[in-house]
Coordinates of C-alpha atoms in Angstrom, one line a residue:
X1 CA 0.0 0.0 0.0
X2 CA 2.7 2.5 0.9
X3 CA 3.8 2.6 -2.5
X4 CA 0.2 4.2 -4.0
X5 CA 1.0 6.9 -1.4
X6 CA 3.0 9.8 -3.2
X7 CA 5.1 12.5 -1.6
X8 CA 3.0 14.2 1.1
X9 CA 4.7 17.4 0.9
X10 CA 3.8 18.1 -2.1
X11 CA 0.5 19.7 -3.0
X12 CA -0.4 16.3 -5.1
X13 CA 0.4 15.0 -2.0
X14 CA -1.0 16.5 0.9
X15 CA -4.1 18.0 -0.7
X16 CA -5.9 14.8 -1.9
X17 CA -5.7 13.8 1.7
X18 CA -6.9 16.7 3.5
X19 CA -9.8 17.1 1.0
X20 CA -10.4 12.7 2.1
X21 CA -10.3 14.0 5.9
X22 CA -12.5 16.8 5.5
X23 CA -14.7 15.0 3.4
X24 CA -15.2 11.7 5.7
X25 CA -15.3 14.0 9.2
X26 CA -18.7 15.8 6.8
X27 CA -20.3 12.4 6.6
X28 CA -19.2 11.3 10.0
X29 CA -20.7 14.3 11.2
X30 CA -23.9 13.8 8.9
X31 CA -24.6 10.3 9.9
X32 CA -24.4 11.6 14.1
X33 CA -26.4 14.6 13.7
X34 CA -28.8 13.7 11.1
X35 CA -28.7 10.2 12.2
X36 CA -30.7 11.3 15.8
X37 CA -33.3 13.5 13.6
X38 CA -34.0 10.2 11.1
X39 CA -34.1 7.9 14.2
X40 CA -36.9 10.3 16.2
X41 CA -39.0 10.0 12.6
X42 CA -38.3 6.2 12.9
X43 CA -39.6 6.2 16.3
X44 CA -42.3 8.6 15.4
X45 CA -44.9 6.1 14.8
X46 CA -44.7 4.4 18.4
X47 CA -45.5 7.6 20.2
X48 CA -48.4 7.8 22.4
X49 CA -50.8 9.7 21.1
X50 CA -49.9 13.3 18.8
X51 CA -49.0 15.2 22.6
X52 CA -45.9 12.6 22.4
X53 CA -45.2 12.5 18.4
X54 CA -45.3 16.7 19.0
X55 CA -42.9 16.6 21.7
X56 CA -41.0 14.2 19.6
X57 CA -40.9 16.6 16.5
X58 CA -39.9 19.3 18.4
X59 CA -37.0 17.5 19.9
X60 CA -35.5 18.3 16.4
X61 CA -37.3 21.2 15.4
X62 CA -34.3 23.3 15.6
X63 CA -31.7 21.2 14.4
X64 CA -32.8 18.4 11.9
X65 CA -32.6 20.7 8.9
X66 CA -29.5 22.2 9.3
X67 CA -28.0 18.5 9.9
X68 CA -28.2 18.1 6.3
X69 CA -26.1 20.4 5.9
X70 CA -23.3 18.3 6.5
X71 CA -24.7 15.8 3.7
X72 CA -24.4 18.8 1.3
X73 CA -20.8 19.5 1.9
X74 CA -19.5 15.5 2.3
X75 CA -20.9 15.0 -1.7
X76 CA -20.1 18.5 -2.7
X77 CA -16.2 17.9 -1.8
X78 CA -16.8 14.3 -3.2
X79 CA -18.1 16.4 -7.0
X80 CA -15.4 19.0 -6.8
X81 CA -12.2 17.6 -5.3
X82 CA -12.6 13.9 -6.3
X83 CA -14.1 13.9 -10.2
X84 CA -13.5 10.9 -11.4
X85 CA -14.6 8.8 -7.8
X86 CA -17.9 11.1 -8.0
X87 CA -18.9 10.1 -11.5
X88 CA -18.0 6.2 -10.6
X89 CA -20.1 5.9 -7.3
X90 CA -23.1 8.4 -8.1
X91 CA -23.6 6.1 -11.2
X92 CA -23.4 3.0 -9.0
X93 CA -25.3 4.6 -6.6
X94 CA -28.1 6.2 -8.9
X95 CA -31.1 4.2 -7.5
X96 CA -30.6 4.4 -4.0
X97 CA -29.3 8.5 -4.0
X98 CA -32.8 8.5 -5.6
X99 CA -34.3 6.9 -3.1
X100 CA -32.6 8.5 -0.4
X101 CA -33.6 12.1 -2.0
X102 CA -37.0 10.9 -1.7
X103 CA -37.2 9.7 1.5
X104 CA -35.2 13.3 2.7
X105 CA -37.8 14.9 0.6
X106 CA -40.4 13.4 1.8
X107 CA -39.5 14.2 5.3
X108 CA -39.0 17.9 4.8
X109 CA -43.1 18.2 3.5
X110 CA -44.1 15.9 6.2
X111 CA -42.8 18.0 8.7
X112 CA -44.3 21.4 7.6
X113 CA -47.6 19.8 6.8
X114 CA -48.0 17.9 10.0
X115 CA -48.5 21.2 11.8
X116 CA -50.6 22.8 10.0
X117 CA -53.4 19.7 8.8
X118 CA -56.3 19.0 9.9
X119 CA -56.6 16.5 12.3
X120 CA -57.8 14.0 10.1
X121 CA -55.1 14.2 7.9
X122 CA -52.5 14.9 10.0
X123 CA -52.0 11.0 11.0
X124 CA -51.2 10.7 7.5
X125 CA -48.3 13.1 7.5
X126 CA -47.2 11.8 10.7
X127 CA -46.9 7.9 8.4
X128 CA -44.9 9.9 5.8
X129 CA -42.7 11.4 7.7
X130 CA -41.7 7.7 9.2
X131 CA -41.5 6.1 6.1
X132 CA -39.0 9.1 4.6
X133 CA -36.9 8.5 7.7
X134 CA -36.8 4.5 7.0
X135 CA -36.3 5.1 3.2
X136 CA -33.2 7.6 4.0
X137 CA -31.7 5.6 6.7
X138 CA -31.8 1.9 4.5
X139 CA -30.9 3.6 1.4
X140 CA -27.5 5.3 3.3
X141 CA -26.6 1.8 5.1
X142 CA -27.7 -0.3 1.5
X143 CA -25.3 2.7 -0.5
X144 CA -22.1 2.4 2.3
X145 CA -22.1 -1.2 2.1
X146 CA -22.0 -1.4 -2.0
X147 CA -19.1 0.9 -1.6
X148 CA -17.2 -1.0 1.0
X149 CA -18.0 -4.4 -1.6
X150 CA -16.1 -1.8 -4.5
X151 CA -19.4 -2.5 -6.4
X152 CA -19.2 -5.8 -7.1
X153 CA -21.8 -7.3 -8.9
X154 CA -23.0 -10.4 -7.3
X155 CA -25.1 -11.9 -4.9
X156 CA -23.1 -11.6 -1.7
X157 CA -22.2 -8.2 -1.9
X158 CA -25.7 -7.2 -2.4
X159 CA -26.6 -9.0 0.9
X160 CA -23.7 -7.3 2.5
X161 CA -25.2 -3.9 1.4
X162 CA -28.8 -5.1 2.8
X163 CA -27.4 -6.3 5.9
X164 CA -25.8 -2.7 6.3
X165 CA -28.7 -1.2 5.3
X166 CA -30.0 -2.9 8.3
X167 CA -27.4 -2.3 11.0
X168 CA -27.8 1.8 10.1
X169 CA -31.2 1.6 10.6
X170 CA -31.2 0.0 13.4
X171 CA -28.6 2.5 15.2
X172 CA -30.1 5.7 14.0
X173 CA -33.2 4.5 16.1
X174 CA -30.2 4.1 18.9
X175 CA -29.2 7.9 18.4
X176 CA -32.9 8.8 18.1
X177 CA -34.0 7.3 21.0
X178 CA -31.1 8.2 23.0
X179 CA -31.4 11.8 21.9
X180 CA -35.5 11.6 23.5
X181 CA -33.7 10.8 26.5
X182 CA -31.9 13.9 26.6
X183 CA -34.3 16.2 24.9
X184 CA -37.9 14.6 26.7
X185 CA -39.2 14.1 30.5
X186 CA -41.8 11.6 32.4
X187 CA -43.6 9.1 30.3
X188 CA -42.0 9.4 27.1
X189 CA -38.7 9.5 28.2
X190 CA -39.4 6.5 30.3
X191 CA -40.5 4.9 26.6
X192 CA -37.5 6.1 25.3
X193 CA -35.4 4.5 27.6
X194 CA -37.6 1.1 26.6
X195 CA -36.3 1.7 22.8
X196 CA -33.2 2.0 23.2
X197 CA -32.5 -0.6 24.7
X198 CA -34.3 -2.7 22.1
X199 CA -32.2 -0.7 19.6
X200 CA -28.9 -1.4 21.1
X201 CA -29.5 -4.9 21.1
X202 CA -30.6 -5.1 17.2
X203 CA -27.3 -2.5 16.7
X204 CA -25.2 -5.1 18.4
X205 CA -26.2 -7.6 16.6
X206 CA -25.7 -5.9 13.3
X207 CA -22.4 -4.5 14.3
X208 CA -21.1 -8.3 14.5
X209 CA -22.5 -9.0 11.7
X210 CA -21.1 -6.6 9.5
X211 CA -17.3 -6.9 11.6
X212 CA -17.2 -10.4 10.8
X213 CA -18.5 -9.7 7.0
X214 CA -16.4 -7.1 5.9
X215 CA -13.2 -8.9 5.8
X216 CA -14.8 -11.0 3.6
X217 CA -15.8 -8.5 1.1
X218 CA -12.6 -7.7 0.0
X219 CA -9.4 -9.9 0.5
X220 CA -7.1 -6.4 0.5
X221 CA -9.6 -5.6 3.7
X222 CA -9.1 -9.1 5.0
X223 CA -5.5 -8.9 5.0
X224 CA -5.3 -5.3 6.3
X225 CA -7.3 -7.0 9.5
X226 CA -6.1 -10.4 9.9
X227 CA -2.8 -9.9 9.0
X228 CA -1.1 -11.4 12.7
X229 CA 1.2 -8.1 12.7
X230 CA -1.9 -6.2 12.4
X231 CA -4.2 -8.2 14.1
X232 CA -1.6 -7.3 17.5
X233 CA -2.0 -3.7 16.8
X234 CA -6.1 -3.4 15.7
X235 CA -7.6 -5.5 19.0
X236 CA -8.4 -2.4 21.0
X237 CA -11.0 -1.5 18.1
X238 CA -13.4 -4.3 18.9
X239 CA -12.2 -4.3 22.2
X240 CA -13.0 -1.1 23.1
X241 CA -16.7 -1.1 21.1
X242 CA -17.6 -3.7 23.1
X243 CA -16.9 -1.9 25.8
X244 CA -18.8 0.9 25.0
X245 CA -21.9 -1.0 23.6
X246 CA -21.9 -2.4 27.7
X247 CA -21.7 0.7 28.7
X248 CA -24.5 1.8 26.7
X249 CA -26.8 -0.8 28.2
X250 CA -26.0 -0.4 31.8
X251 CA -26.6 3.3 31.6
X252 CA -30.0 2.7 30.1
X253 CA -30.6 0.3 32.7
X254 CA -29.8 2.0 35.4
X255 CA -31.2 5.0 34.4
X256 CA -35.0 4.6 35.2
X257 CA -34.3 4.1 39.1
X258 CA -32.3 7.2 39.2
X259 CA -34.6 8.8 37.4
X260 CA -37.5 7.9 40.3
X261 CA -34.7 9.7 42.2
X262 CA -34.8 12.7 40.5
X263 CA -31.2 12.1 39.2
X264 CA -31.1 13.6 35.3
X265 CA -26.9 14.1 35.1
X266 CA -26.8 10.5 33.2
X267 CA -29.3 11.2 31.2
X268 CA -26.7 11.8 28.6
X269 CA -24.6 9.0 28.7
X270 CA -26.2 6.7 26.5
X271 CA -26.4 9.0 24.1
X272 CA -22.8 9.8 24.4
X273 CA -22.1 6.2 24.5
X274 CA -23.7 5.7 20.8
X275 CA -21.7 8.5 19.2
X276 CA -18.9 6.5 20.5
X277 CA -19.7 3.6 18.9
X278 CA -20.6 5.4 15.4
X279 CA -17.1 6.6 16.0
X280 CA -15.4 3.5 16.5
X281 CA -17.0 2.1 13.6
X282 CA -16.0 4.5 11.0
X283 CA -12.8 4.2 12.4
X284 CA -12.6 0.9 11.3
X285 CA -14.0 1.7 8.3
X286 CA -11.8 4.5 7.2
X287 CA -9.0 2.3 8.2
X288 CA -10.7 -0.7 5.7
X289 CA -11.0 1.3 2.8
X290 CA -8.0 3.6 3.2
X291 CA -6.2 4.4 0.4
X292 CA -9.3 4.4 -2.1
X293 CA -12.0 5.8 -2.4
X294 CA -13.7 3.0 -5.1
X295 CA -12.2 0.2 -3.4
X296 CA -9.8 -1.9 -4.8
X297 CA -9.6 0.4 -8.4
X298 CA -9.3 4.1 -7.8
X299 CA -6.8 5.3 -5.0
X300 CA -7.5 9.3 -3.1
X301 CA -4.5 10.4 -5.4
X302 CA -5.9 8.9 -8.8
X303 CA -9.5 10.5 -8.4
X304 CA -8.5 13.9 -7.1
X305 CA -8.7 17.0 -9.7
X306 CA -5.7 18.7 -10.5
X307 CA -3.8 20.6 -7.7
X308 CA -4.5 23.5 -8.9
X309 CA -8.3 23.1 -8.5
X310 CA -7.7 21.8 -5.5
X311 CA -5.9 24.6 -3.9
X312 CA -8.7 27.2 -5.1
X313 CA -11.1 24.9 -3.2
X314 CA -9.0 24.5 -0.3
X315 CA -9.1 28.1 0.0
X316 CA -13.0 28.5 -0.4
X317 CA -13.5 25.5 2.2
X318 CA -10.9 27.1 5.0
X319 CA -13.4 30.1 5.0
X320 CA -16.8 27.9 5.0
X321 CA -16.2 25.3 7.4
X322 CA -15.8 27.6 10.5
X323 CA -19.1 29.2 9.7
X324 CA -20.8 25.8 9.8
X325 CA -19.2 24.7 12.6
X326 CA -19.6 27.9 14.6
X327 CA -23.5 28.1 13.5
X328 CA -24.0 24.3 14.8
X329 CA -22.6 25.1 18.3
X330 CA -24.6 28.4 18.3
X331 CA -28.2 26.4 17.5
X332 CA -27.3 23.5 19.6
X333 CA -26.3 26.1 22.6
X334 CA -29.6 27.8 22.4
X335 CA -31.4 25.2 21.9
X336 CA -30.3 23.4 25.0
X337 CA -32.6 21.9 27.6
X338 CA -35.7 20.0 27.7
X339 CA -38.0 20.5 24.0
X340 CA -40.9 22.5 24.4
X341 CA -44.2 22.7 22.1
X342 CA -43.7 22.8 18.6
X343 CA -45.2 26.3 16.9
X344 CA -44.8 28.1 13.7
X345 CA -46.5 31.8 14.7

């Protein structure tokens, strides 16, 4: 592998590779932030009554559409500074993109509409606005996993992509209902509390899954893990999700009785706890896939535009991503605290 690496201090070099960075931090990022948004409109449908799905709605009202914007700049870095990777995964990925559009779509009217509908109707909005936070989620997991296969066309790697499509799924309800913890009180966080637990199971389960899949994907991915020099090194990985995924649980099972004892300060931890774990798994990930960006045929170096382009951009992007990242912090800062009634007057 070290020889597809060129000299990092040159711009050909170095550039490429802070564009990747940039680029996979975006959709890290994306999948966290957005990911709690799509896992409330997963849970949407299991709320109590509309007093519950409001207060559930509301626990993202501020946020869920600025979330995207993180989506927005991950494949507008993948267009500009990686050309010839963009045009060879958007054209894998045409049918699910489209479907993932849809389902975002989708969401966006359901939300606005939801408010403002009659009452007979508004159950119906309430349905779409679930079903465009399932279409999003399994499109993203179905999309990662046919890039971690490289595309391969055949039966195996298109259960690997489903089985992905799965495991995302199943831990954006995680953040979802981990983020109700934090954002709700009384009965519904108490049913909170009750899904995540059943999400963390389902997440572990896919988690496994997909870890002892992958290698198996790809035999440069296999050797990368199993390899008995880096199999010393790479333990603490699994090791240390593990121990995070039982952390996870016992804070969510602890957490009712000190909640009958009017204890809230670990009200977060679970929630912490699953960003932790998306963490550790892209991680892994980023360490699977690293060099390329279309596995096993096109490297960061041989998809990257011209270094010339690429400085222009770097320019453009040193001024942007401090704004986005200081207008995150700002919303998220104000806000804070428990979610009130949704209104639009």
């Amino acid at each position: 592998m070290l020889e597809q690496i060129p000299d990092l201090t040159t711009s050909a070099g170095w550039l490429p590779l802070a564009f990747m960075l940039v680029m996979g931090l975006a959709v890290l990022a994306y999948v966290i932030l957005d990911g709690f948004d799509l896992g409330v409109g997963l849970l949407l449908q299991l709320g109590d009554g509309d007093a519950q799905k409001d207060t559930m709605i509301a626990s993202i009202g501020p946020f869920w559409d600025a979330n995207e914007t993180w989506l927005v700049l991950g494949i507008g870095i993948l267009l500009v500074a990686f050309p010839v990777a963009h045009g060879i995964v958007l054209g894998a990925l045409y049918l699910p993109v489209a479907l993932m559009l849809i389902g975002l779509t989708l969401r966006g009217v359901a939300f606005d509409f939801r408010v403002k509908a009659r009452d007979e109707h508004k159950a119906t909005w309430d349905l779409a606005f679930f079903a465009g936070s399932l279409l999003a989620s399994v499109a993203q997991g179905y999309m990662l996993g046919r890039m971690v296969s490289g595309f391969t066309e055949n039966l195996w790697s298109y259960l690997f992509a489903c089985l992905i499509g799965l495991g995302m799924t199943s831990g954006y309800a995680l953040l979802g209902s981990t983020w109700l913890i934090i954002k709700t009180t009384d009965e519904l966080q108490r049913r909170a509390i009750t899904w995540a637990k059943r999400s963390i199971v389902l997440l572990a389960i896919g988690v496994a899954g997909v870890s002892l899949a992958t290698p198996f994907v790809s035999q440069r991915i296999y050797e990368k893990w199993f390899g008995i020099e880096n199999l010393i090194v790479l333990w603490p990985i699994p090791a240390m999700t593990a121990v995070t995924f039982v952390v996870a649980y016992r804070s969510l099972s602890r957490l009712p009785e000190r909640l009958d004892q009017g204890l809230h300060d670990s009200e977060w931890i679970p929630f912490a706890s699953t960003v932790a774990i998306f963490m550790l798994a892209f991680h892994g990930l980023a360490y699977s896939l690293f060099p390329y960006l279309v596995m096993d045929r096109i490297t960061i170096w041989e998809a990257a535009a011209a270094p010339e382009s690429l400085m222009f951009i770097f320019v453009g992007a040193i001024i942007v991503l401090p704004v986005i990242v200081g207008y995150s912090v700002y919303a998220y800062r104000v806000f804070r605290g428990k979610a009130t009634d949704l209104s639009y007057y």
